[in-house]
CSV table of C-alpha atoms in Angstrom, one decimal:
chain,number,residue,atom,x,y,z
A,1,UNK,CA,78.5,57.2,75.0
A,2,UNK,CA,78.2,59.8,77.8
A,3,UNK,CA,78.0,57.8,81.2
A,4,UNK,CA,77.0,60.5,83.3
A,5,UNK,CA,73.1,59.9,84.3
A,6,UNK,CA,73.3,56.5,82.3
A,7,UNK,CA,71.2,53.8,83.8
A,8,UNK,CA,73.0,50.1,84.0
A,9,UNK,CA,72.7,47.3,85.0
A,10,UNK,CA,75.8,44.4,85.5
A,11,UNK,CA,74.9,40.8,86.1
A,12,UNK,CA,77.1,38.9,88.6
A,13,UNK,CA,78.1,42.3,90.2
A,14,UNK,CA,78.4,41.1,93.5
A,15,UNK,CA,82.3,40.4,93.4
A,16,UNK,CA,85.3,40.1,91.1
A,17,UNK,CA,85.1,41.2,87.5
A,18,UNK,CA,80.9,42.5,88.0
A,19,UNK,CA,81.8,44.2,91.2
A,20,UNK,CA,84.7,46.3,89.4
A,21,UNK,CA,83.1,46.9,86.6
A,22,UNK,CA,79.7,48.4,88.6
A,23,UNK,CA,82.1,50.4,90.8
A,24,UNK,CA,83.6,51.7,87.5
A,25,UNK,CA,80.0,52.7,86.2
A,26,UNK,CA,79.1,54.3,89.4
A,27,UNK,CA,81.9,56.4,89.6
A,28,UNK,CA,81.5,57.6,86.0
A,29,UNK,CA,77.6,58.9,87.3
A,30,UNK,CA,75.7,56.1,86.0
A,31,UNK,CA,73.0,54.8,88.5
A,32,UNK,CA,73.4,51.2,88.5
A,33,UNK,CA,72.1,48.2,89.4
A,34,UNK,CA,74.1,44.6,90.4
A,35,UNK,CA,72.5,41.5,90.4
A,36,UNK,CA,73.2,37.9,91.5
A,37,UNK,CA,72.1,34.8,92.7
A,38,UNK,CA,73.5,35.4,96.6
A,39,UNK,CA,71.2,38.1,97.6
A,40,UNK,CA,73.0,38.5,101.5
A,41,UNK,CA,76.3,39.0,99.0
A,42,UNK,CA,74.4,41.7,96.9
A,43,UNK,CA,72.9,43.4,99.9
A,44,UNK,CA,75.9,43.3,101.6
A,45,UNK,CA,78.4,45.4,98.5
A,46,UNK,CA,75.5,47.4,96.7
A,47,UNK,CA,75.6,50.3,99.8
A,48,UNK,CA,79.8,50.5,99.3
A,49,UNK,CA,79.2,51.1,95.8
A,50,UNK,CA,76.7,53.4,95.5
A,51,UNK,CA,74.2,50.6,93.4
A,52,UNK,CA,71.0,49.4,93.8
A,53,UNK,CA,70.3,45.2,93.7
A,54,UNK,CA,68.3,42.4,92.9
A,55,UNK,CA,68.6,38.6,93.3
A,56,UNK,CA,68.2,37.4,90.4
A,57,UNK,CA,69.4,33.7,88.5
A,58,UNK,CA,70.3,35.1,84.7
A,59,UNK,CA,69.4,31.3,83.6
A,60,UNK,CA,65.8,31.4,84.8
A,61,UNK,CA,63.7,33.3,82.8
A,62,UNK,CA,61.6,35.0,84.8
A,63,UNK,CA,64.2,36.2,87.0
A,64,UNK,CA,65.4,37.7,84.0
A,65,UNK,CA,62.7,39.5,82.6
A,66,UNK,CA,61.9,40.3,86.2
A,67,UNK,CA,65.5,42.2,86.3
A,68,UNK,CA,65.2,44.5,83.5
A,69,UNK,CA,61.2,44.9,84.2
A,70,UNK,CA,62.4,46.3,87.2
A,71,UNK,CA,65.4,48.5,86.2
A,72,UNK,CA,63.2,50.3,83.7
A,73,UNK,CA,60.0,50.5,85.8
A,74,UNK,CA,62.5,52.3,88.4
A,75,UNK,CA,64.4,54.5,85.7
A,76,UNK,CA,62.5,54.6,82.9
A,77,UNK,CA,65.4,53.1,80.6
A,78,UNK,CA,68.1,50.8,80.4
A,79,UNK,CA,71.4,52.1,78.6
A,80,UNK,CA,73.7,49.7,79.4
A,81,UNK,CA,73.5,46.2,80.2
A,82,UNK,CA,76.7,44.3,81.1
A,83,UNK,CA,76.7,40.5,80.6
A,84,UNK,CA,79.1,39.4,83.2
A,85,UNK,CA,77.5,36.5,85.2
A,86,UNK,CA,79.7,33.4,84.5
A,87,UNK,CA,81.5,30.7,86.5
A,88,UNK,CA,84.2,28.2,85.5
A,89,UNK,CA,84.5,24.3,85.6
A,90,UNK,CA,87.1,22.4,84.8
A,91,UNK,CA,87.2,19.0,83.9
A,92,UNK,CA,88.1,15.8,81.6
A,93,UNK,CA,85.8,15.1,79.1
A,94,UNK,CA,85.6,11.8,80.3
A,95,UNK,CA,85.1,13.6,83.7
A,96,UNK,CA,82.1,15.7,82.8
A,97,UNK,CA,78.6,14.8,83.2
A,98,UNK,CA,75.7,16.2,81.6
A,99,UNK,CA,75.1,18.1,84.6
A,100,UNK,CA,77.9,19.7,84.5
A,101,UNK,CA,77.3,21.0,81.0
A,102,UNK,CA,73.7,22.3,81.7
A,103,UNK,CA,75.1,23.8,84.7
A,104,UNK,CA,77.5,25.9,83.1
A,105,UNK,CA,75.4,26.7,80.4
A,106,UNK,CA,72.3,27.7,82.3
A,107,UNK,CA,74.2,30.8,83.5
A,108,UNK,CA,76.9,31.4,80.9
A,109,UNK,CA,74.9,30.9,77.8
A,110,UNK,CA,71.4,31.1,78.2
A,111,UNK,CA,71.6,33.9,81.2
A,112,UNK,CA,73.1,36.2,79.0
A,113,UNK,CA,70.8,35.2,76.1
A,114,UNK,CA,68.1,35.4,78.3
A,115,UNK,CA,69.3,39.1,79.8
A,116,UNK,CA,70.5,40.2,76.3
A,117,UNK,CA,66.5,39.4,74.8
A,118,UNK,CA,65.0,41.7,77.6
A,119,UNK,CA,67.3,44.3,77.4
A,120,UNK,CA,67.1,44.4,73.5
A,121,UNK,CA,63.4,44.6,73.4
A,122,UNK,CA,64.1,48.0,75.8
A,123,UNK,CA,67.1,49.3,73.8
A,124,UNK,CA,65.1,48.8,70.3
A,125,UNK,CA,61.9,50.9,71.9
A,126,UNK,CA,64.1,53.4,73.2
A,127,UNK,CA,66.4,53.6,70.4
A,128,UNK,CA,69.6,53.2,72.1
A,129,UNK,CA,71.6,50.6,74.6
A,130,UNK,CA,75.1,49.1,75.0
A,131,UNK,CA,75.7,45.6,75.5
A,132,UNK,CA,78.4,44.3,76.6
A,133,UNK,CA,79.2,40.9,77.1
A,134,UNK,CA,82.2,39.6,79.4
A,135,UNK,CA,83.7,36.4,78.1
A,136,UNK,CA,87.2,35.1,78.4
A,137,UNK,CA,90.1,34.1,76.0
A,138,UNK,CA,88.9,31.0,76.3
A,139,UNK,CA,86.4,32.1,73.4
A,140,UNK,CA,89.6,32.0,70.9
A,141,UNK,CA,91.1,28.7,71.6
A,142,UNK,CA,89.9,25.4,73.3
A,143,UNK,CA,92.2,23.4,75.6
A,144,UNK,CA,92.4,20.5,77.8
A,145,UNK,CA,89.7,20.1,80.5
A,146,UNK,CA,88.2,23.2,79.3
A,147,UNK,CA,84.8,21.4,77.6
A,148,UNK,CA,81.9,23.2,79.3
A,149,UNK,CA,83.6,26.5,80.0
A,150,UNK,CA,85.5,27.1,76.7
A,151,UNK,CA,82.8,26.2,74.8
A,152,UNK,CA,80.1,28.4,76.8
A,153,UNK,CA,82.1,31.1,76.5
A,154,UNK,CA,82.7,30.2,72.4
A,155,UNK,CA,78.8,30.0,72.2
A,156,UNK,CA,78.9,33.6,73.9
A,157,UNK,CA,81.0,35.1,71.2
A,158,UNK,CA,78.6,33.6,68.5
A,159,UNK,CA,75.5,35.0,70.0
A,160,UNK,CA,77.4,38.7,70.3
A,161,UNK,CA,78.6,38.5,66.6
A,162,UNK,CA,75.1,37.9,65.8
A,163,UNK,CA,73.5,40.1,68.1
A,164,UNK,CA,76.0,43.3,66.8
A,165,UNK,CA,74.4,42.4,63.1
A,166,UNK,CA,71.1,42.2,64.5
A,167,UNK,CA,70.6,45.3,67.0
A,168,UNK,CA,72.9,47.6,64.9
A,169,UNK,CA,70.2,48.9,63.1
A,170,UNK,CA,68.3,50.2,66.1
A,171,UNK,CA,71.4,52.1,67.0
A,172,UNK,CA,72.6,49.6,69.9
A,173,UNK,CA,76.0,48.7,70.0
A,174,UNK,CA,77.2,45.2,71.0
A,175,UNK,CA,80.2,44.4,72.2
A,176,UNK,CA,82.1,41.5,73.7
């Protein structure tokens, strides 16, 4: 894919992994927007890189389709969307509550389902879209204390595997 003029958009792009990753983009021409749930964080980077914002939760739904409603409404298209909102617990079993569990998978599974469903429904009318979903090698192998992350981030790798099947047909690539 040719990145120059691409429009993206990178979840959790506020710091770490997202905020290198939309620096990357931006420097390869694509106009892109970060997103996150700390909007003073967001306002704060999105002038240093070059990227537009919105505060945004991936695991609520309308902040979701709020997102990508307003990336294309802006742009016109989405090309790329990168899945990269996530955060890590790590705990017992015995240690981890419920809580903890819907926690995590409010942003690490359903956010990215949630963002990878509104950017589909774009990508399919338009033809075209990359997405790319962030995950960890936790996705390969479980371990100790690792309940709610490891197996958010194994619930990830399902849903790409099945998304690749699904979306390849409409000429979107998905990757993880």
């Amino acid at each position: 894919m040719h990145l120059k003029g691409a429009v993206a958009l990178v979840t959790g792009g506020g710091e770490g992994i997202g905020h290198a990753i939309a620096g990357a983009l931006v420097r390869e021409g694509c106009k892109v927007t970060i997103t996150g749930r700390r909007e003073e964080v967001l306002r704060a980077v999105a002038p240093g890189l070059g990227a537009e914002f919105i505060g945004a939760d991936v695991g609520i739904e309308a902040d979701a389709v709020r997102t990508v409603t307003s990336v294309v409404e802006r742009h016109g298209r989405l090309d790329v969307l990168v899945n990269n909102a996530g955060f890590g617990m790590f705990k017992p079993l015995v240690d981890t509550t419920l809580a903890d569990m819907e926690s995590i998978y409010r942003t690490n599974v359903f956010g990215p389902f949630l963002m990878a469903r509104e950017a589909a429904r774009q990508f399919i009318a338009q033809g075209s879209g990359e997405l790319i979903n962030i995950a960890s090698t936790s996705s390969l192998k479980g371990s100790a204390g690792r309940t709610a992350y490891g197996s958010s981030k194994f619930a990830l790798r399902g849903m790409t595997e099945c998304w690749r099947e699904e979306l390849r047909k409409h000429n979107v690539r998905v990757m993880l």
